[in-house]
Coordinates of C-alpha atoms in Angstrom, one line a residue:
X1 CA -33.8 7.3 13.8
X2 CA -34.0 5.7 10.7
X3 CA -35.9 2.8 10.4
X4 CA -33.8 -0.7 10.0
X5 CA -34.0 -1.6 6.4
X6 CA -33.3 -5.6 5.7
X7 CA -31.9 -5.6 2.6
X8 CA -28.7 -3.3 4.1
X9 CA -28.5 -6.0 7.2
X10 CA -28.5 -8.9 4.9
X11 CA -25.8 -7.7 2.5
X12 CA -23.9 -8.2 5.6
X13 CA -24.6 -11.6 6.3
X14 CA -23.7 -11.8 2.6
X15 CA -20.4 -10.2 3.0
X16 CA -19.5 -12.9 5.9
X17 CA -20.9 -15.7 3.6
X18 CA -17.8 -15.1 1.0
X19 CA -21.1 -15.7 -1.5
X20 CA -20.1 -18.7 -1.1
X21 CA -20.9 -21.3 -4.2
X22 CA -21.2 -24.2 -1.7
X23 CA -24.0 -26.9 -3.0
X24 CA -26.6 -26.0 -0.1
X25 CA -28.6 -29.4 0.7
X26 CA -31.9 -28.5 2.6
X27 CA -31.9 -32.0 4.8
X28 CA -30.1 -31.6 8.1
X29 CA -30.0 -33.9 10.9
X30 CA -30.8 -31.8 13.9
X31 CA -29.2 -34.5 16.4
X32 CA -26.3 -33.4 16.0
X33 CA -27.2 -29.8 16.5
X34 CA -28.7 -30.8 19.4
X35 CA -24.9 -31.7 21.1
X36 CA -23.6 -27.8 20.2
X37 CA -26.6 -26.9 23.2
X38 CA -24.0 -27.5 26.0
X39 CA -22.7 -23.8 24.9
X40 CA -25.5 -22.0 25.5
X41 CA -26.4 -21.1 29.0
X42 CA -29.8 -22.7 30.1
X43 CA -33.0 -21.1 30.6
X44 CA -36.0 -19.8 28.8
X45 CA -35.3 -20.4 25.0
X46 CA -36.1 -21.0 21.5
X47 CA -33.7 -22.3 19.0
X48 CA -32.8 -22.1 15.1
X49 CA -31.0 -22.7 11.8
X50 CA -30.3 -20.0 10.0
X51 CA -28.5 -20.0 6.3
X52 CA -26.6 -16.7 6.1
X53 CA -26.2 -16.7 2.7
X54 CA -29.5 -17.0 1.5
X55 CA -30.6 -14.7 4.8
X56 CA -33.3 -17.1 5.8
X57 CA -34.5 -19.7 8.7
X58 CA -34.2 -23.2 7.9
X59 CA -35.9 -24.4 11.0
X60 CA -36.8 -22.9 14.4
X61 CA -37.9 -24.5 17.2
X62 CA -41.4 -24.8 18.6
X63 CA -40.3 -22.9 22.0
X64 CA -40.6 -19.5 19.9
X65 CA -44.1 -19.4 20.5
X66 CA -44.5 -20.0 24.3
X67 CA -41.5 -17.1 24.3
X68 CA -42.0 -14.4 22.0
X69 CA -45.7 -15.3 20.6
X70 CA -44.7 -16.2 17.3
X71 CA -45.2 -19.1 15.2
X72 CA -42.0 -21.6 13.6
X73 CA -43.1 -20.6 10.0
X74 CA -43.6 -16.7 10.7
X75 CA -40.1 -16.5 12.6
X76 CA -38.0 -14.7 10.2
X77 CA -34.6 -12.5 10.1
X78 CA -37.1 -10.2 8.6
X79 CA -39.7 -9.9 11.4
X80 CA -36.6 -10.4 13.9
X81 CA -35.3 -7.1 12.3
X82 CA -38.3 -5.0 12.2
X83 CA -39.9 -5.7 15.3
X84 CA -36.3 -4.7 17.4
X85 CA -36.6 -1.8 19.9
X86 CA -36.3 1.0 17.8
X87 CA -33.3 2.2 20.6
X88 CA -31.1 -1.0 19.8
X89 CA -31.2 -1.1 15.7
X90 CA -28.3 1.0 15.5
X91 CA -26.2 -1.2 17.9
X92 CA -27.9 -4.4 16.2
X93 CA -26.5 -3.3 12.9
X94 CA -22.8 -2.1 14.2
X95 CA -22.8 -5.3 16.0
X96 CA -23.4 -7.6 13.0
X97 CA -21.2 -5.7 10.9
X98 CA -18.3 -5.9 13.7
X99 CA -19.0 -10.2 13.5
X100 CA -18.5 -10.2 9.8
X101 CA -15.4 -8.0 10.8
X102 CA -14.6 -10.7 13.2
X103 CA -14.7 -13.9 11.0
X104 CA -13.6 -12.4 7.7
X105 CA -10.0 -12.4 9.4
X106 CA -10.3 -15.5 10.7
X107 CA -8.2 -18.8 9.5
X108 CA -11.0 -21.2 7.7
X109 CA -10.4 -23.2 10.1
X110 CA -11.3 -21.8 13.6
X111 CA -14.5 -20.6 12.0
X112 CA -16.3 -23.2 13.9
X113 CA -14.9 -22.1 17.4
X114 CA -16.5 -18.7 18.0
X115 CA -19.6 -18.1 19.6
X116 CA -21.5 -14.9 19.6
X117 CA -22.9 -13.6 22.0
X118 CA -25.0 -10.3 22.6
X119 CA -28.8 -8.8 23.3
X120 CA -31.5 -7.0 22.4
X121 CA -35.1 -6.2 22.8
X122 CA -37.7 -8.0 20.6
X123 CA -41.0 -6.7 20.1
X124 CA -42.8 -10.3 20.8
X125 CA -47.0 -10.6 19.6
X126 CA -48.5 -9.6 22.2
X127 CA -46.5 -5.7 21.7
X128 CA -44.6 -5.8 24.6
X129 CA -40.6 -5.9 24.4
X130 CA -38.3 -8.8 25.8
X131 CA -34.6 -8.7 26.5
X132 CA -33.4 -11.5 23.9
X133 CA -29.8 -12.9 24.8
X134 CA -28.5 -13.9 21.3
X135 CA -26.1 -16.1 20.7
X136 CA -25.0 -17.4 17.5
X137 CA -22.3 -20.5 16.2
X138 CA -21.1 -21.7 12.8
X139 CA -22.2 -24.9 11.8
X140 CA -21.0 -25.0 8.9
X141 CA -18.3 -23.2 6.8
X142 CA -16.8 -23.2 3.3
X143 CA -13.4 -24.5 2.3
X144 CA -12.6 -20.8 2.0
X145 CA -13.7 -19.5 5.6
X146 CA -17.3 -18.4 4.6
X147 CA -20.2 -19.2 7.0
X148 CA -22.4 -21.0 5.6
X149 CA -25.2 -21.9 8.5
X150 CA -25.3 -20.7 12.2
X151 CA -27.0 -21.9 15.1
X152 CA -28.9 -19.7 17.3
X153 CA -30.3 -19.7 20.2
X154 CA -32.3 -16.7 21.8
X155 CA -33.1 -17.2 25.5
X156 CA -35.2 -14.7 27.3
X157 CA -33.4 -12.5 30.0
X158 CA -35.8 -10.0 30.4
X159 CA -36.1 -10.8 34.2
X160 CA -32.5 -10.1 34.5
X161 CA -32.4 -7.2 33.1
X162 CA -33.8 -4.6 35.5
X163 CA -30.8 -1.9 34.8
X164 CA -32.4 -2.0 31.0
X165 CA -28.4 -2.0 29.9
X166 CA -27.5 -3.3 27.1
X167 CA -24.5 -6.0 26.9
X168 CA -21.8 -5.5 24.7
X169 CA -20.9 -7.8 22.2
X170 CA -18.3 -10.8 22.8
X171 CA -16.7 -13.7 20.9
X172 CA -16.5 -16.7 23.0
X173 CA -13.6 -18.8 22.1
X174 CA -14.4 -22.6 22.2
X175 CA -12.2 -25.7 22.2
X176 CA -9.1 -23.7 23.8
X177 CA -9.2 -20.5 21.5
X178 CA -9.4 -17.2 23.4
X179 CA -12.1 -15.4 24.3
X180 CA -13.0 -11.2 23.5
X181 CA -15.5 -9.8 25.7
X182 CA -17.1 -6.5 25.1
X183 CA -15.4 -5.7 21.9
X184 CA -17.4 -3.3 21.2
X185 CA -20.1 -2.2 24.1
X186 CA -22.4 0.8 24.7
X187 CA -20.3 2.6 26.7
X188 CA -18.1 5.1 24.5
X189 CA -14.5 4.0 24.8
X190 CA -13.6 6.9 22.2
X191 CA -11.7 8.9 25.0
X192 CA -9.9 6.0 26.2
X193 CA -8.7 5.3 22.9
X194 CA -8.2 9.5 21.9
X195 CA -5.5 9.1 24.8
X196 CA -3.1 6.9 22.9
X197 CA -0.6 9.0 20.6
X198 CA -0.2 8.1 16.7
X199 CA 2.7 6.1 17.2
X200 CA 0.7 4.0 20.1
X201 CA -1.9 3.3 18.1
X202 CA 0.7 2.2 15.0
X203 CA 2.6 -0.1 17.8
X204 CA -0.9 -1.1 18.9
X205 CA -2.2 -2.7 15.3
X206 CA 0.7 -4.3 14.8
X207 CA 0.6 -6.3 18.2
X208 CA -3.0 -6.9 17.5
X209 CA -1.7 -9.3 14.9
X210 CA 1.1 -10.8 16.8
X211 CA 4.1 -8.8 15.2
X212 CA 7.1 -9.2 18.1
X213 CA 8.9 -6.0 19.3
X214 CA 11.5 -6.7 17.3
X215 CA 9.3 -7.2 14.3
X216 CA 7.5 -3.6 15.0
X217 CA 10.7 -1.7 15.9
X218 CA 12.3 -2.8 12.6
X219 CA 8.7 -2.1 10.7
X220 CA 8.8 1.7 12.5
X221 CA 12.3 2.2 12.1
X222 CA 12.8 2.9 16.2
X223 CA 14.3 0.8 18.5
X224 CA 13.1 -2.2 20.8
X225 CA 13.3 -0.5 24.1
X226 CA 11.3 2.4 22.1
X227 CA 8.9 -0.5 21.6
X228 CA 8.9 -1.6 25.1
X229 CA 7.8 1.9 26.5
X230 CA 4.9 2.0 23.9
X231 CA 3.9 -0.8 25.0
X232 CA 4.2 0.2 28.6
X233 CA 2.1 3.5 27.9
X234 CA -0.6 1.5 25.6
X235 CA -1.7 -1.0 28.6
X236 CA -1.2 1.7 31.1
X237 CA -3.7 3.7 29.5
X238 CA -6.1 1.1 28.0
X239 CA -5.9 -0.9 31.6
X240 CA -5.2 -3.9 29.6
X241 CA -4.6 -6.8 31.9
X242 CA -4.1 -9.6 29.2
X243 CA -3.3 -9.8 24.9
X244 CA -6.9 -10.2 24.6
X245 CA -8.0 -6.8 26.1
X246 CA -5.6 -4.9 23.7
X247 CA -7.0 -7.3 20.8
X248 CA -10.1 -6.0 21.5
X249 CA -9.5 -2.3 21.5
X250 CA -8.0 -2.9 18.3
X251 CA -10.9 -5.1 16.7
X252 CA -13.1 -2.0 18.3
X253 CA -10.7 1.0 16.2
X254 CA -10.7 -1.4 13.7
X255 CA -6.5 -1.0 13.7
X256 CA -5.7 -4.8 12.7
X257 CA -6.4 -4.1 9.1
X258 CA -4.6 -1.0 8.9

């Protein structure tokens, strides 16, 4: 395995920035931070700031030290990075690069309602590895839909973690939008989605971005009832129970942009 280089990770937290020409001021009033807290689940946790286009911490929380050994000032994206288990770089990197997927396409203005959420293990001070549960919301945003600051907060699940099974990564929709869990997960859905026929997966992308049957059967040049049993074969073999399951199958084959 090759070994996570930072420089390739935080062109990708440029990419989701827009490079965004915002005036960045470096005084921020943590208290109201503090009221985004009621999203996290509580438990064992630590807390920061982090500007994503400049790829650094602006402030972390003293709890990092009682939790993974480290202190405020050390805590970095770059010792974050390197000390990862050495099994869960790969998926930390396909991860990050599916978010900036994720909020490229979104309107500038739901930016602000998506949390993150995934995990991973950390190699804290002391050399031993902790399950980290990450999760990650937009503070602040640019006219043009680039995030400009996130707030994290890593709490420690390693307790909880017995079957050593990683999650897979969600977007947690806040203020009414829809959630996506596991939109993409360790467990290799590549069969699943082998199964669907070209014309499934063309009927598929365009429901991912809300085209109506009429809409698609005009686009394909079939008919609406040819639509309709598409459709039919396309949740019958995803097992989709809901819009958002096949949304994320197509966020996973990365269809929407096709």
């Amino acid at each position: 395995m090759t070994l996570l280089k930072f420089d390739e990770v935080k062109k990708t937290w440029k990419e989701i920035s827009k490079d965004n020409k915002t005036k960045i001021s470096p005084n921020f009033e943590l208290e109201i931070y503090k009221k985004l807290f009621d999203r996290f689940h509580p438990g064992s946790y630590y807390y920061y700031i982090f500007n994503v286009l400049e790829a650094k911490m602006e402030f972390v929380s003293p709890e990092v030290t009682n939790i993974i050994g480290y202190k405020p000032d050390d805590f970095s994206p770059d010792l974050v990075i390197h000390n990862i288990h050495p099994e869960d770089q790969d998926r930390f990197v396909q991860y990050e690069q599916k978010v900036t997927d994720f909020f490229t396409q979104l309107p500038p203005n739901k930016i602000l309602n998506y949390k993150v959420h995934y995990d991973y293990r950390i190699r804290c001070a002391n050399n031993c590895y902790k399950w980290i549960l990450q999760q990650v919301s937009t503070i602040q945003s640019s006219e043009n839909g680039g995030v400009i600051r996130v707030l994290g907060v890593h709490t420690d699940i390693s307790l909880l973690k017995t079957d050593h099974k990683p999650l897979g990564l969600s977007f947690i929709g806040l203020d009414g939008e829809s959630s996506y869990y596991n939109v993409l997960s360790p467990n290799n859905n590549s069969t699943i989605y082998c199964s669907l026929t070209k014309r499934e997966k063309e009927v598929l992308a365009l429901l991912s971005v809300g085209k109506s049957s009429i809409e698609i059967a005009d686009e394909l040049f079939i008919s609406k009832q040819t639509v309709a049993t598409h459709r039919k074969n396309i949740i019958r073999k995803l097992d989709a129970k809901s819009f958002a399951e096949l949304l994320r199958f197509a966020l996973e084959f990365d269809l929407i942009n096709k």
